[in-house]
mmCIF file with all atom_site columns, C-alpha atoms in Angstrom:
data_model
loop_
_atom_site.group_PDB
_atom_site.id
_atom_site.type_symbol
_atom_site.label_atom_id
_atom_site.label_alt_id
_atom_site.label_comp_id
_atom_site.label_asym_id
_atom_site.label_entity_id
_atom_site.label_seq_id
_atom_site.pdbx_PDB_ins_code
_atom_site.Cartn_x
_atom_site.Cartn_y
_atom_site.Cartn_z
_atom_site.occupancy
_atom_site.B_iso_or_equiv
_atom_site.pdbx_formal_charge
_atom_site.auth_seq_id
_atom_site.auth_comp_id
_atom_site.auth_asym_id
_atom_site.auth_atom_id
_atom_site.pdbx_PDB_model_num
ATOM 1   C CA . MET A 1 1   ? 40.304 112.953 150.911 1.00 43.00 ? 71  MET A CA 1
ATOM 2   C CA . ASN A 1 2   ? 43.767 113.393 149.356 1.00 47.00 ? 72  ASN A CA 1
ATOM 3   C CA . LYS A 1 3   ? 42.482 112.033 146.034 1.00 48.00 ? 73  LYS A CA 1
ATOM 4   C CA . LEU A 1 4   ? 39.646 114.579 146.082 1.00 44.00 ? 74  LEU A CA 1
ATOM 5   C CA . ILE A 1 5   ? 42.113 117.438 146.648 1.00 47.00 ? 75  ILE A CA 1
ATOM 6   C CA . ILE A 1 6   ? 44.369 116.161 143.837 1.00 47.00 ? 76  ILE A CA 1
ATOM 7   C CA . ILE A 1 7   ? 41.384 116.010 141.469 1.00 45.00 ? 77  ILE A CA 1
ATOM 8   C CA . LEU A 1 8   ? 39.883 119.412 142.435 1.00 49.00 ? 78  LEU A CA 1
ATOM 9   C CA . PHE A 1 9   ? 43.125 121.410 142.570 1.00 53.00 ? 79  PHE A CA 1
ATOM 10  C CA . PRO A 1 10  ? 43.750 121.463 138.768 1.00 53.00 ? 80  PRO A CA 1
ATOM 11  C CA . VAL A 1 11  ? 40.083 122.286 138.146 1.00 52.00 ? 81  VAL A CA 1
ATOM 12  C CA . LEU A 1 12  ? 40.264 125.270 140.506 1.00 54.00 ? 82  LEU A CA 1
ATOM 13  C CA . VAL A 1 13  ? 43.642 126.535 139.354 1.00 55.00 ? 83  VAL A CA 1
ATOM 14  C CA . LEU A 1 14  ? 43.282 125.860 135.629 1.00 55.00 ? 84  LEU A CA 1
ATOM 15  C CA . GLY A 1 15  ? 39.681 127.055 135.394 1.00 60.00 ? 85  GLY A CA 1
ATOM 16  C CA . ASN A 1 16  ? 38.605 130.031 133.309 1.00 71.00 ? 86  ASN A CA 1
ATOM 17  C CA . PHE A 1 17  ? 39.543 133.178 135.261 1.00 69.00 ? 87  PHE A CA 1
ATOM 18  C CA . ASP A 1 18  ? 38.415 136.086 133.108 1.00 74.00 ? 88  ASP A CA 1
ATOM 19  C CA . TYR A 1 19  ? 38.561 138.950 135.620 1.00 81.00 ? 89  TYR A CA 1
ATOM 20  C CA . VAL A 1 20  ? 41.882 139.827 137.255 1.00 87.00 ? 90  VAL A CA 1
ATOM 21  C CA . SER A 1 21  ? 42.192 142.768 139.634 1.00 89.00 ? 91  SER A CA 1
ATOM 22  C CA . ASN A 1 22  ? 44.966 144.366 141.669 1.00 92.00 ? 92  ASN A CA 1
ATOM 23  C CA . GLY A 1 23  ? 44.395 146.160 144.923 1.00 93.00 ? 93  GLY A CA 1
ATOM 24  C CA . PHE A 1 24  ? 45.741 147.730 148.063 1.00 94.00 ? 94  PHE A CA 1
ATOM 25  C CA . GLY A 1 25  ? 44.221 148.388 151.427 1.00 94.00 ? 95  GLY A CA 1
ATOM 26  C CA . LEU A 1 26  ? 44.238 148.793 155.179 1.00 95.00 ? 96  LEU A CA 1
ATOM 27  C CA . ASP A 1 27  ? 44.003 146.323 158.046 1.00 93.00 ? 97  ASP A CA 1
ATOM 28  C CA . ILE A 1 28  ? 42.787 147.120 161.545 1.00 92.00 ? 98  ILE A CA 1
ATOM 29  C CA . GLY A 1 29  ? 43.135 144.272 164.000 1.00 90.00 ? 99  GLY A CA 1
ATOM 30  C CA . SER A 1 30  ? 43.105 143.506 167.675 1.00 88.00 ? 100 SER A CA 1
ATOM 31  C CA . SER A 1 31  ? 46.925 143.155 167.598 1.00 86.00 ? 101 SER A CA 1
ATOM 32  C CA . GLY A 1 32  ? 47.760 146.165 165.424 1.00 86.00 ? 102 GLY A CA 1
ATOM 33  C CA . SER A 1 33  ? 47.243 147.687 162.009 1.00 90.00 ? 103 SER A CA 1
ATOM 34  C CA . GLY A 1 34  ? 48.819 147.550 158.590 1.00 93.00 ? 104 GLY A CA 1
ATOM 35  C CA . ILE A 1 35  ? 48.721 147.926 154.832 1.00 95.00 ? 105 ILE A CA 1
ATOM 36  C CA . PHE A 1 36  ? 48.730 145.352 152.034 1.00 95.00 ? 106 PHE A CA 1
ATOM 37  C CA . ILE A 1 37  ? 48.771 144.730 148.301 1.00 94.00 ? 107 ILE A CA 1
ATOM 38  C CA . MET A 1 38  ? 46.755 141.967 146.641 1.00 94.00 ? 108 MET A CA 1
ATOM 39  C CA . ARG A 1 39  ? 45.855 140.268 143.364 1.00 92.00 ? 109 ARG A CA 1
ATOM 40  C CA . ASN A 1 40  ? 42.475 138.619 142.779 1.00 90.00 ? 110 ASN A CA 1
ATOM 41  C CA . TYR A 1 41  ? 41.462 136.134 140.046 1.00 88.00 ? 111 TYR A CA 1
ATOM 42  C CA . SER A 1 42  ? 37.676 135.796 139.629 1.00 85.00 ? 112 SER A CA 1
ATOM 43  C CA . HIS A 1 43  ? 36.354 132.617 138.014 1.00 82.00 ? 113 HIS A CA 1
ATOM 44  C CA . SER A 1 44  ? 33.995 132.967 135.045 1.00 78.00 ? 114 SER A CA 1
ATOM 45  C CA . SER A 1 45  ? 31.220 131.247 137.043 1.00 79.00 ? 115 SER A CA 1
ATOM 46  C CA . GLU A 1 46  ? 31.451 134.131 139.577 1.00 80.00 ? 116 GLU A CA 1
ATOM 47  C CA . ARG A 1 47  ? 31.111 131.506 142.349 1.00 85.00 ? 117 ARG A CA 1
ATOM 48  C CA . TYR A 1 48  ? 34.674 131.855 143.643 1.00 87.00 ? 118 TYR A CA 1
ATOM 49  C CA . SER A 1 49  ? 37.899 133.766 143.242 1.00 89.00 ? 119 SER A CA 1
ATOM 50  C CA . LEU A 1 50  ? 41.520 132.998 144.080 1.00 90.00 ? 120 LEU A CA 1
ATOM 51  C CA . ASN A 1 51  ? 43.684 135.673 145.640 1.00 91.00 ? 121 ASN A CA 1
ATOM 52  C CA . GLY A 1 52  ? 47.076 136.398 147.085 1.00 92.00 ? 122 GLY A CA 1
ATOM 53  C CA . GLU A 1 53  ? 48.248 139.183 149.359 1.00 94.00 ? 123 GLU A CA 1
ATOM 54  C CA . LEU A 1 54  ? 51.388 140.524 150.975 1.00 95.00 ? 124 LEU A CA 1
ATOM 55  C CA . ARG A 1 55  ? 50.995 142.642 154.107 1.00 94.00 ? 125 ARG A CA 1
ATOM 56  C CA . TYR A 1 56  ? 52.943 144.817 156.481 1.00 94.00 ? 126 TYR A CA 1
ATOM 57  C CA . TYR A 1 57  ? 51.341 144.464 159.923 1.00 91.00 ? 127 TYR A CA 1
ATOM 58  C CA . ASP A 1 58  ? 52.602 146.668 162.776 1.00 86.00 ? 128 ASP A CA 1
ATOM 59  C CA . ILE A 1 59  ? 52.019 145.075 166.174 1.00 82.00 ? 129 ILE A CA 1
ATOM 60  C CA . LYS A 1 60  ? 50.906 147.381 168.982 1.00 80.00 ? 130 LYS A CA 1
ATOM 61  C CA . ALA A 1 61  ? 51.459 146.869 172.706 1.00 69.00 ? 131 ALA A CA 1
ATOM 62  C CA . ASP A 1 62  ? 48.431 146.515 174.974 1.00 67.00 ? 132 ASP A CA 1
ATOM 63  C CA . ASP A 1 63  ? 49.420 149.635 176.946 1.00 63.00 ? 133 ASP A CA 1
ATOM 64  C CA . GLU A 1 64  ? 50.773 151.694 174.011 1.00 62.00 ? 134 GLU A CA 1
ATOM 65  C CA . THR A 1 65  ? 49.694 155.335 173.911 1.00 65.00 ? 135 THR A CA 1
ATOM 66  C CA . ILE A 1 66  ? 50.622 158.528 172.076 1.00 71.00 ? 136 ILE A CA 1
ATOM 67  C CA . VAL A 1 67  ? 51.471 161.639 174.118 1.00 74.00 ? 137 VAL A CA 1
ATOM 68  C CA . TYR A 1 68  ? 52.407 165.211 173.230 1.00 75.00 ? 138 TYR A CA 1
ATOM 69  C CA . ASP A 1 69  ? 55.842 166.348 174.414 1.00 78.00 ? 139 ASP A CA 1
ATOM 70  C CA . TYR A 1 70  ? 55.578 170.092 175.183 1.00 82.00 ? 140 TYR A CA 1
ATOM 71  C CA . TYR A 1 71  ? 59.361 170.420 175.375 1.00 81.00 ? 141 TYR A CA 1
ATOM 72  C CA . THR A 1 72  ? 59.996 169.293 171.765 1.00 84.00 ? 142 THR A CA 1
ATOM 73  C CA . GLY A 1 73  ? 56.563 170.028 170.299 1.00 81.00 ? 143 GLY A CA 1
ATOM 74  C CA . GLN A 1 74  ? 56.366 166.452 168.949 1.00 80.00 ? 144 GLN A CA 1
ATOM 75  C CA . TYR A 1 75  ? 54.072 163.493 169.532 1.00 73.00 ? 145 TYR A CA 1
ATOM 76  C CA . LYS A 1 76  ? 55.744 160.402 171.007 1.00 69.00 ? 146 LYS A CA 1
ATOM 77  C CA . THR A 1 77  ? 54.697 156.805 171.457 1.00 65.00 ? 147 THR A CA 1
ATOM 78  C CA . LEU A 1 78  ? 55.027 155.373 174.954 1.00 62.00 ? 148 LEU A CA 1
ATOM 79  C CA . GLY A 1 79  ? 55.071 151.660 175.733 1.00 55.00 ? 149 GLY A CA 1
ATOM 80  C CA . GLY A 1 80  ? 55.379 150.589 172.080 1.00 60.00 ? 150 GLY A CA 1
ATOM 81  C CA . LYS A 1 81  ? 56.808 147.410 170.616 1.00 70.00 ? 151 LYS A CA 1
ATOM 82  C CA . SER A 1 82  ? 59.441 147.116 167.918 1.00 74.00 ? 152 SER A CA 1
ATOM 83  C CA . LEU A 1 83  ? 57.654 144.231 166.238 1.00 84.00 ? 153 LEU A CA 1
ATOM 84  C CA . PHE A 1 84  ? 56.097 143.801 162.811 1.00 87.00 ? 154 PHE A CA 1
ATOM 85  C CA . MET A 1 85  ? 54.838 140.920 160.695 1.00 91.00 ? 155 MET A CA 1
ATOM 86  C CA . LEU A 1 86  ? 54.841 140.243 156.961 1.00 94.00 ? 156 LEU A CA 1
ATOM 87  C CA . PRO A 1 87  ? 52.036 137.771 156.213 1.00 94.00 ? 157 PRO A CA 1
ATOM 88  C CA . ALA A 1 88  ? 52.082 136.319 152.674 1.00 95.00 ? 158 ALA A CA 1
ATOM 89  C CA . PHE A 1 89  ? 48.734 134.545 152.179 1.00 95.00 ? 159 PHE A CA 1
ATOM 90  C CA . ILE A 1 90  ? 46.893 132.855 149.335 1.00 93.00 ? 160 ILE A CA 1
ATOM 91  C CA . GLY A 1 91  ? 43.211 132.026 149.569 1.00 92.00 ? 161 GLY A CA 1
ATOM 92  C CA . VAL A 1 92  ? 39.789 131.630 148.083 1.00 92.00 ? 162 VAL A CA 1
ATOM 93  C CA . ASN A 1 93  ? 36.576 133.669 148.269 1.00 92.00 ? 163 ASN A CA 1
ATOM 94  C CA . TYR A 1 94  ? 33.316 131.736 147.846 1.00 92.00 ? 164 TYR A CA 1
ATOM 95  C CA . TYR A 1 95  ? 30.211 133.674 146.734 1.00 90.00 ? 165 TYR A CA 1
ATOM 96  C CA . PRO A 1 96  ? 27.110 131.651 147.789 1.00 89.00 ? 166 PRO A CA 1
ATOM 97  C CA . PHE A 1 97  ? 24.476 134.126 146.520 1.00 85.00 ? 167 PHE A CA 1
ATOM 98  C CA . VAL A 1 98  ? 25.484 134.472 142.853 1.00 80.00 ? 168 VAL A CA 1
ATOM 99  C CA . GLY A 1 99  ? 22.383 135.372 140.799 1.00 75.00 ? 169 GLY A CA 1
ATOM 100 C CA . LYS A 1 100 ? 20.205 135.782 143.909 1.00 78.00 ? 170 LYS A CA 1
ATOM 101 C CA . ILE A 1 101 ? 21.062 139.404 144.750 1.00 76.00 ? 171 ILE A CA 1
ATOM 102 C CA . GLU A 1 102 ? 20.304 142.053 142.132 1.00 72.00 ? 172 GLU A CA 1
ATOM 103 C CA . ASN A 1 103 ? 22.366 144.905 143.578 1.00 74.00 ? 173 ASN A CA 1
ATOM 104 C CA . ASN A 1 104 ? 25.989 145.868 143.092 1.00 81.00 ? 174 ASN A CA 1
ATOM 105 C CA . PHE A 1 105 ? 27.301 143.953 146.112 1.00 84.00 ? 175 PHE A CA 1
ATOM 106 C CA . SER A 1 106 ? 28.309 140.305 146.525 1.00 88.00 ? 176 SER A CA 1
ATOM 107 C CA . PRO A 1 107 ? 28.684 138.669 149.969 1.00 92.00 ? 177 PRO A CA 1
ATOM 108 C CA . PHE A 1 108 ? 31.340 135.971 150.304 1.00 94.00 ? 178 PHE A CA 1
ATOM 109 C CA . ILE A 1 109 ? 33.078 133.586 152.681 1.00 95.00 ? 179 ILE A CA 1
ATOM 110 C CA . THR A 1 110 ? 36.879 133.612 152.655 1.00 94.00 ? 180 THR A CA 1
ATOM 111 C CA . ALA A 1 111 ? 39.751 131.429 153.830 1.00 94.00 ? 181 ALA A CA 1
ATOM 112 C CA . LYS A 1 112 ? 43.457 132.237 153.464 1.00 94.00 ? 182 LYS A CA 1
ATOM 113 C CA . GLY A 1 113 ? 46.671 130.658 154.575 1.00 93.00 ? 183 GLY A CA 1
ATOM 114 C CA . GLY A 1 114 ? 50.394 131.012 154.122 1.00 94.00 ? 184 GLY A CA 1
ATOM 115 C CA . MET A 1 115 ? 53.675 132.043 155.672 1.00 95.00 ? 185 MET A CA 1
ATOM 116 C CA . LEU A 1 116 ? 54.115 134.606 158.416 1.00 94.00 ? 186 LEU A CA 1
ATOM 117 C CA . THR A 1 117 ? 57.471 136.402 158.770 1.00 93.00 ? 187 THR A CA 1
ATOM 118 C CA . THR A 1 118 ? 57.925 138.086 162.165 1.00 91.00 ? 188 THR A CA 1
ATOM 119 C CA . VAL A 1 119 ? 60.653 140.690 162.754 1.00 90.00 ? 189 VAL A CA 1
ATOM 120 C CA . ASP A 1 120 ? 61.347 141.562 166.410 1.00 85.00 ? 190 ASP A CA 1
ATOM 121 C CA . GLY A 1 121 ? 63.638 144.525 167.124 1.00 78.00 ? 191 GLY A CA 1
ATOM 122 C CA . ARG A 1 122 ? 64.957 146.001 170.346 1.00 76.00 ? 192 ARG A CA 1
ATOM 123 C CA . GLU A 1 123 ? 62.637 148.288 172.298 1.00 73.00 ? 193 GLU A CA 1
ATOM 124 C CA . PHE A 1 124 ? 65.103 151.143 172.939 1.00 73.00 ? 194 PHE A CA 1
ATOM 125 C CA . GLY A 1 125 ? 67.679 153.162 171.033 1.00 70.00 ? 195 GLY A CA 1
ATOM 126 C CA . SER A 1 126 ? 67.773 154.889 167.682 1.00 73.00 ? 196 SER A CA 1
ATOM 127 C CA . PHE A 1 127 ? 66.029 153.436 164.634 1.00 68.00 ? 197 PHE A CA 1
ATOM 128 C CA . SER A 1 128 ? 69.176 151.695 163.372 1.00 73.00 ? 198 SER A CA 1
ATOM 129 C CA . GLU A 1 129 ? 70.046 150.366 166.847 1.00 74.00 ? 199 GLU A CA 1
ATOM 130 C CA . ARG A 1 130 ? 66.570 148.876 167.303 1.00 72.00 ? 200 ARG A CA 1
ATOM 131 C CA . TRP A 1 131 ? 66.504 147.075 163.951 1.00 76.00 ? 201 TRP A CA 1
ATOM 132 C CA . LYS A 1 132 ? 70.220 146.257 163.466 1.00 83.00 ? 202 LYS A CA 1
ATOM 133 C CA . ASN A 1 133 ? 70.242 142.697 164.853 1.00 81.00 ? 203 ASN A CA 1
ATOM 134 C CA . SER A 1 134 ? 66.534 141.981 164.910 1.00 83.00 ? 204 SER A CA 1
ATOM 135 C CA . GLU A 1 135 ? 65.264 138.455 165.435 1.00 88.00 ? 205 GLU A CA 1
ATOM 136 C CA . ILE A 1 136 ? 63.389 136.934 162.494 1.00 89.00 ? 206 ILE A CA 1
ATOM 137 C CA . GLN A 1 137 ? 61.140 133.879 162.651 1.00 93.00 ? 207 GLN A CA 1
ATOM 138 C CA . PHE A 1 138 ? 58.825 132.099 160.225 1.00 94.00 ? 208 PHE A CA 1
ATOM 139 C CA . SER A 1 139 ? 55.547 130.351 161.058 1.00 94.00 ? 209 SER A CA 1
ATOM 140 C CA . PRO A 1 140 ? 52.287 129.389 159.329 1.00 94.00 ? 210 PRO A CA 1
ATOM 141 C CA . GLY A 1 141 ? 49.294 131.720 159.572 1.00 94.00 ? 211 GLY A CA 1
ATOM 142 C CA . GLY A 1 142 ? 45.832 132.238 158.157 1.00 94.00 ? 212 GLY A CA 1
ATOM 143 C CA . PHE A 1 143 ? 42.550 134.124 158.048 1.00 95.00 ? 213 PHE A CA 1
ATOM 144 C CA . LEU A 1 144 ? 38.907 132.979 158.148 1.00 96.00 ? 214 LEU A CA 1
ATOM 145 C CA . GLY A 1 145 ? 36.053 135.414 157.637 1.00 96.00 ? 215 GLY A CA 1
ATOM 146 C CA . VAL A 1 146 ? 33.179 136.892 155.666 1.00 96.00 ? 216 VAL A CA 1
ATOM 147 C CA . GLY A 1 147 ? 33.028 139.904 153.413 1.00 94.00 ? 217 GLY A CA 1
ATOM 148 C CA . ILE A 1 148 ? 31.264 141.918 150.745 1.00 92.00 ? 218 ILE A CA 1
ATOM 149 C CA . ASP A 1 149 ? 32.445 143.055 147.301 1.00 90.00 ? 219 ASP A CA 1
ATOM 150 C CA . PHE A 1 150 ? 31.000 146.446 146.351 1.00 88.00 ? 220 PHE A CA 1
ATOM 151 C CA . LYS A 1 151 ? 31.159 146.930 142.585 1.00 84.00 ? 221 LYS A CA 1
ATOM 152 C CA . MET A 1 152 ? 31.842 150.530 141.578 1.00 81.00 ? 222 MET A CA 1
ATOM 153 C CA . VAL A 1 153 ? 31.865 152.478 138.317 1.00 77.00 ? 223 VAL A CA 1
ATOM 154 C CA . GLY A 1 154 ? 34.893 151.974 136.079 1.00 74.00 ? 224 GLY A CA 1
ATOM 155 C CA . GLN A 1 155 ? 35.502 148.267 136.815 1.00 77.00 ? 225 GLN A CA 1
ATOM 156 C CA . SER A 1 156 ? 36.728 148.911 140.338 1.00 86.00 ? 226 SER A CA 1
ATOM 157 C CA . THR A 1 157 ? 35.571 147.299 143.571 1.00 88.00 ? 227 THR A CA 1
ATOM 158 C CA . VAL A 1 158 ? 35.774 147.912 147.290 1.00 91.00 ? 228 VAL A CA 1
ATOM 159 C CA . MET A 1 159 ? 36.149 144.723 149.324 1.00 92.00 ? 229 MET A CA 1
ATOM 160 C CA . VAL A 1 160 ? 35.380 144.688 153.061 1.00 94.00 ? 230 VAL A CA 1
ATOM 161 C CA . MET A 1 161 ? 36.173 141.611 155.174 1.00 94.00 ? 231 MET A CA 1
ATOM 162 C CA . VAL A 1 162 ? 35.871 140.835 158.866 1.00 96.00 ? 232 VAL A CA 1
ATOM 163 C CA . GLY A 1 163 ? 37.072 137.691 160.532 1.00 96.00 ? 233 GLY A CA 1
ATOM 164 C CA . PHE A 1 164 ? 39.613 135.991 162.723 1.00 96.00 ? 234 PHE A CA 1
ATOM 165 C CA . GLU A 1 165 ? 43.294 136.001 161.869 1.00 94.00 ? 235 GLU A CA 1
ATOM 166 C CA . PHE A 1 166 ? 45.612 133.210 163.046 1.00 93.00 ? 236 PHE A CA 1
ATOM 167 C CA . LEU A 1 167 ? 49.095 134.540 163.860 1.00 92.00 ? 237 LEU A CA 1
ATOM 168 C CA . PRO A 1 168 ? 50.860 131.932 166.027 1.00 92.00 ? 238 PRO A CA 1
ATOM 169 C CA . LEU A 1 169 ? 54.635 132.137 166.539 1.00 91.00 ? 239 LEU A CA 1
ATOM 170 C CA . LYS A 1 170 ? 57.168 129.366 167.075 1.00 90.00 ? 240 LYS A CA 1
ATOM 171 C CA . LYS A 1 171 ? 59.011 131.394 169.737 1.00 89.00 ? 241 LYS A CA 1
ATOM 172 C CA . ILE A 1 172 ? 57.992 134.195 172.092 1.00 85.00 ? 242 ILE A CA 1
ATOM 173 C CA . ALA A 1 173 ? 58.357 137.697 170.628 1.00 83.00 ? 243 ALA A CA 1
ATOM 174 C CA . ASP A 1 174 ? 57.848 140.675 172.956 1.00 77.00 ? 244 ASP A CA 1
ATOM 175 C CA . GLY A 1 175 ? 56.193 138.567 175.632 1.00 78.00 ? 245 GLY A CA 1
ATOM 176 C CA . LYS A 1 176 ? 53.714 136.608 173.462 1.00 85.00 ? 246 LYS A CA 1
ATOM 177 C CA . ASN A 1 177 ? 53.806 133.599 171.178 1.00 88.00 ? 247 ASN A CA 1
ATOM 178 C CA . ASN A 1 178 ? 50.401 134.233 169.583 1.00 90.00 ? 248 ASN A CA 1
ATOM 179 C CA . TYR A 1 179 ? 49.100 137.489 168.099 1.00 90.00 ? 249 TYR A CA 1
ATOM 180 C CA . SER A 1 180 ? 45.863 136.048 166.701 1.00 92.00 ? 250 SER A CA 1
ATOM 181 C CA . GLY A 1 181 ? 42.689 138.110 166.866 1.00 92.00 ? 251 GLY A CA 1
ATOM 182 C CA . PHE A 1 182 ? 39.879 139.789 164.983 1.00 95.00 ? 252 PHE A CA 1
ATOM 183 C CA . LEU A 1 183 ? 40.661 141.762 161.841 1.00 94.00 ? 253 LEU A CA 1
ATOM 184 C CA . ILE A 1 184 ? 38.908 144.282 159.588 1.00 95.00 ? 254 ILE A CA 1
ATOM 185 C CA . HIS A 1 185 ? 40.296 144.176 156.051 1.00 92.00 ? 255 HIS A CA 1
ATOM 186 C CA . LEU A 1 186 ? 39.460 147.032 153.630 1.00 93.00 ? 256 LEU A CA 1
ATOM 187 C CA . SER A 1 187 ? 40.640 146.754 150.022 1.00 93.00 ? 257 SER A CA 1
ATOM 188 C CA . PHE A 1 188 ? 40.394 149.025 146.964 1.00 93.00 ? 258 PHE A CA 1
ATOM 189 C CA . ASN A 1 189 ? 40.690 147.005 143.733 1.00 91.00 ? 259 ASN A CA 1
ATOM 190 C CA . ARG A 1 190 ? 40.906 147.852 140.055 1.00 88.00 ? 260 ARG A CA 1
ATOM 191 C CA . ARG A 1 191 ? 40.784 145.560 137.056 1.00 85.00 ? 261 ARG A CA 1
ATOM 192 C CA . ALA A 1 192 ? 44.214 144.691 135.660 1.00 79.00 ? 262 ALA A CA 1
ATOM 193 C CA . LYS A 1 193 ? 44.776 145.757 132.046 1.00 66.00 ? 263 LYS A CA 1
#
């Protein structure tokens, strides 16, 4: 198996990637929500693409709610967590129906993996007090799912993915050591010049 990976890796990485796009988007997951930036390299065969992404993922508490404070006239969050994650993933999208669908959309299967940086702040105090001596930990993470590329006018695409995200932690942060769950990933991409 290791010999197969060693043989296939240069073919995948050094192949002819003639379409490069940059993008940004939104994530909505069972543990929270976030934003991300990405870069996608599509192979000339159109069968697969390699991609990388960096995300900011804000973790929400199970009982978190937003209320209106009539005294100050402001909205406040009650029961929130001072916890966010910075997943840095690389992955591959595989397009099994190349040449079989005549429309402007392409279904794919995706797998990503990489490093997860978790920053855990205090739950009370001012902004600087909460994040001053925050605890930082690193752990592996990943994503497995399916999606569709919608090709738009002007060499831009909209990519929608749904799947399961793996966010295990080495130590407990805000009462949990695993924030894995389902994720909806919406990306707006444009061809790099």
